[in-house]
Coordinates of C-alpha atoms in Angstrom, one line a residue:
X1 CA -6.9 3.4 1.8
X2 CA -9.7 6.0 1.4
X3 CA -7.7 8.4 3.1
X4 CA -4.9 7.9 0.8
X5 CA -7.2 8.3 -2.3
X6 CA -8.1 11.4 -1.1
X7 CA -5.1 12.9 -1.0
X8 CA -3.8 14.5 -4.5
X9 CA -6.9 16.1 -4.4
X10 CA -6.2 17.6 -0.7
X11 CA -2.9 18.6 -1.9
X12 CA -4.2 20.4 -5.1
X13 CA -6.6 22.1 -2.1
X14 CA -3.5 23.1 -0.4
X15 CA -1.4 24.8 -3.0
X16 CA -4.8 26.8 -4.3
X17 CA -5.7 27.7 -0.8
X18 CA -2.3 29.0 -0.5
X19 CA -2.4 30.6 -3.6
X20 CA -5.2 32.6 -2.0
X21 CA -3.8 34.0 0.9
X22 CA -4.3 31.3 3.4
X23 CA -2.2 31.2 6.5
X24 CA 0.5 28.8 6.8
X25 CA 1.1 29.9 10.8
X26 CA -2.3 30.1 12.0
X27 CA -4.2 28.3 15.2
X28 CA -7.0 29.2 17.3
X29 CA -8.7 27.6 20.7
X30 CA -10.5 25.3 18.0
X31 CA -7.8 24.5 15.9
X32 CA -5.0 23.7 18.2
X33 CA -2.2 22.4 15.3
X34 CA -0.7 24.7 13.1
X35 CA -1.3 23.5 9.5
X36 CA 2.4 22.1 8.8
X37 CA 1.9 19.5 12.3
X38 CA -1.5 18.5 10.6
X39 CA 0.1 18.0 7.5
X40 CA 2.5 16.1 8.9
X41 CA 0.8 14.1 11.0
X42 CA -2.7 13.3 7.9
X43 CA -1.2 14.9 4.8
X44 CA 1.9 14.2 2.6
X45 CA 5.5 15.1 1.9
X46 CA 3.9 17.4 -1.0
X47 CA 1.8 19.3 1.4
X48 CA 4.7 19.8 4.0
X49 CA 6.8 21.1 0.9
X50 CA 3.6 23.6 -0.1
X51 CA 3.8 25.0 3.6
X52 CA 7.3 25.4 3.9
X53 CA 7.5 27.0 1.2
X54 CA 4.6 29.2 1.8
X55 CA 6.5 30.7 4.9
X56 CA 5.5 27.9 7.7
X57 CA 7.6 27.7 10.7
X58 CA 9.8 24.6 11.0
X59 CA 9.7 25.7 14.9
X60 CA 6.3 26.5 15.3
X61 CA 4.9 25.1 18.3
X62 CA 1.3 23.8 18.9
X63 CA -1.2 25.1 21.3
X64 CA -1.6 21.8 23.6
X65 CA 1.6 20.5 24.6
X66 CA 4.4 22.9 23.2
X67 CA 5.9 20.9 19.9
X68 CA 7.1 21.8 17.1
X69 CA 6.3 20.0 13.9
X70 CA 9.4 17.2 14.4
X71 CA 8.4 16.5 18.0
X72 CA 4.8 16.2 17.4
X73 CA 5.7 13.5 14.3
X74 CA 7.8 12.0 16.9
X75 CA 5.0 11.9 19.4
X76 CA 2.1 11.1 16.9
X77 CA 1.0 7.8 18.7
X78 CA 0.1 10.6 21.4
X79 CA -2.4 12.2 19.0
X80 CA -3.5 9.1 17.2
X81 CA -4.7 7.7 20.3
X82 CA -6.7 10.9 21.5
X83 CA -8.0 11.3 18.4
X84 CA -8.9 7.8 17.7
X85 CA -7.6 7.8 14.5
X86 CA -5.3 4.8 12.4
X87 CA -1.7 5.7 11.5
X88 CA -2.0 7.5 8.4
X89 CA 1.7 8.3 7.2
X90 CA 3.7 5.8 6.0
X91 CA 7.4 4.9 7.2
X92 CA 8.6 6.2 3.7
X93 CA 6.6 9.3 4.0
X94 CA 7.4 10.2 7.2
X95 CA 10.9 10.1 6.4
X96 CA 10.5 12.4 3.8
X97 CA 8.8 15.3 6.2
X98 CA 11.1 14.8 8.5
X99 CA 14.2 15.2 5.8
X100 CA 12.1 18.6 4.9
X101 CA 11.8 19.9 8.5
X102 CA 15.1 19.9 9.1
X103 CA 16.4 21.3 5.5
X104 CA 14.5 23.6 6.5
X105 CA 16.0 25.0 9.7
X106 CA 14.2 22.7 12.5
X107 CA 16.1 22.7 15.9
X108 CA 16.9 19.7 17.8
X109 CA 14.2 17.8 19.2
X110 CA 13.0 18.1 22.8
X111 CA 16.0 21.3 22.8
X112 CA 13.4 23.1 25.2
X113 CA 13.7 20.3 27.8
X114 CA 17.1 20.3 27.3
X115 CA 17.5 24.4 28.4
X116 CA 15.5 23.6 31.3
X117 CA 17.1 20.7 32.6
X118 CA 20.8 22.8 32.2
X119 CA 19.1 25.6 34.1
X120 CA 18.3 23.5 36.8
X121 CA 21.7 21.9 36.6
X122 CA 23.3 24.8 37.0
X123 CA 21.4 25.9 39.4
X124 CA 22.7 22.6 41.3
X125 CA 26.2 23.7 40.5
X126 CA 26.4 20.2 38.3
X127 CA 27.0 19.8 34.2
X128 CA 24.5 19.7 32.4
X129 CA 23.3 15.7 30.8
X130 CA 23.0 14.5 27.4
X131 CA 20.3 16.1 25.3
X132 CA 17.1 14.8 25.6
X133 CA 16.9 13.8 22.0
X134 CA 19.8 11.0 22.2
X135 CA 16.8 9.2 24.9
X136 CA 13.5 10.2 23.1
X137 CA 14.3 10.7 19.3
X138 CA 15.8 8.0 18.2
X139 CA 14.4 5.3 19.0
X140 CA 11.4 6.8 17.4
X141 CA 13.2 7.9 14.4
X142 CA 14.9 4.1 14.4
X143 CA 10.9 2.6 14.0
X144 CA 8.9 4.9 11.5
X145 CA 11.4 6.0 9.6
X146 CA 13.4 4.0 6.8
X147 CA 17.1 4.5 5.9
X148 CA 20.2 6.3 7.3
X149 CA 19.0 9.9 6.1
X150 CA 16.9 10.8 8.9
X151 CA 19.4 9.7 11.0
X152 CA 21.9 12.0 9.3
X153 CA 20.0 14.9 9.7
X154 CA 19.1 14.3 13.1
X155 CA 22.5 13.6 14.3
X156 CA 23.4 17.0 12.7
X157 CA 20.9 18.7 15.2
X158 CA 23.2 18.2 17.8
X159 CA 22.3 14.8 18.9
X160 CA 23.5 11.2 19.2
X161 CA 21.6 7.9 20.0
X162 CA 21.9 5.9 23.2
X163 CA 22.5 2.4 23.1
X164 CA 21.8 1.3 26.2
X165 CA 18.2 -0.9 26.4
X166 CA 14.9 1.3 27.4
X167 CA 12.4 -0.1 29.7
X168 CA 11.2 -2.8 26.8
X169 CA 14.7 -3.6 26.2
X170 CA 15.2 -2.3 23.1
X171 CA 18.1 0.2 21.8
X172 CA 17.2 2.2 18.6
X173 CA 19.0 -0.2 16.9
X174 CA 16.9 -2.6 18.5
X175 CA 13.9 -0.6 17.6
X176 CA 15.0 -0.2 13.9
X177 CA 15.6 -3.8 13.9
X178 CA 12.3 -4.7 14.6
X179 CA 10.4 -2.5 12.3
X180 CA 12.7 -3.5 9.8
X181 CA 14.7 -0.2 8.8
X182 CA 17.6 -2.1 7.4
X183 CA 19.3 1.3 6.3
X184 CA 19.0 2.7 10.2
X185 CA 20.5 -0.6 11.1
X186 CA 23.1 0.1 8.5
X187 CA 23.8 3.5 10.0
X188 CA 23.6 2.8 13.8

């Protein structure tokens, strides 16, 4: 709750840093995340719109592991855990960045996997699979999202979700079943 009282006043930060020139793109050896995956990942929806509209990249990737700003919200149990932080974005929220991401022109998760694993397909004389996406987005979209928007917008990227059961035994639909995200349930 402290985190989240501090917030209008970190956005208000934001927009004047902005204001004053302050890069949207940047990273360094220290600072590993560009600003929007921080913001997406600590902030808010109003601090995803501020960078966005500043110029950030919905495609920028980060220094460690290669993701852009929708992978890494995908993946954010990753940094959570090394970072030994709580969850800090609600379901609600997190929908909302997401929604903005891909308004504004981000690709289809996990689509550099996907050139890879065609490449190397080819290379075997054999098709390539599914995307990656239709495996590792939506079930992760299906549990800290809410509502059939998300899954709109991701679907529009290119992808589709699989229904067969992961290793826990859970579809997305089982997955947004169990976080209770009656509108992805709606919509799968």
């Amino acid at each position: 709750e402290r985190h989240r009282a501090t917030l209008p006043a970190k956005t208000r930060m934001l927009a004047l840093a902005i204001q004053r020139g302050a890069s949207v793109k940047d990273m360094s050896y220290q600072m590993r995340q560009p600003p929007l995956h921080l913001a997406a990942l600590f902030g808010t929806p109003e601090m995803v719109d501020q960078l966005l509209a500043a110029g950030a990249d919905a495609n920028q990737r980060e220094w460690d592991r290669n993701l852009n700003p929708v992978e890494f919200m995908l993946d954010h149990e990753f940094y959570t855990r090394m970072t030994y932080l709580p969850e800090l974005v609600d379901a609600e929220d997190r929908g909302r960045m997401l929604l903005a991401l891909f308004k504004a022109g981000a690709e289809r998760p996990f689509k550099r996997v996907d050139e890879r694993l065609a490449q190397e397909a080819r290379a075997q004389g054999e098709a390539p699979q599914r995307p990656a996406a239709d495996d590792l987005a939506w079930p992760m979209i299906a549990q800290t999202t809410r509502g059939a928007e998300v899954m709109e917008a991701l679907a529009r990227t290119g992808t589709a979700p699989v229904f067969e059961a992961d290793n826990l035994g859970l579809s997305p639909l089982g997955f947004a079943a169990r976080a209770g995200n009656v509108g992805g349930v709606r919509w799968l």
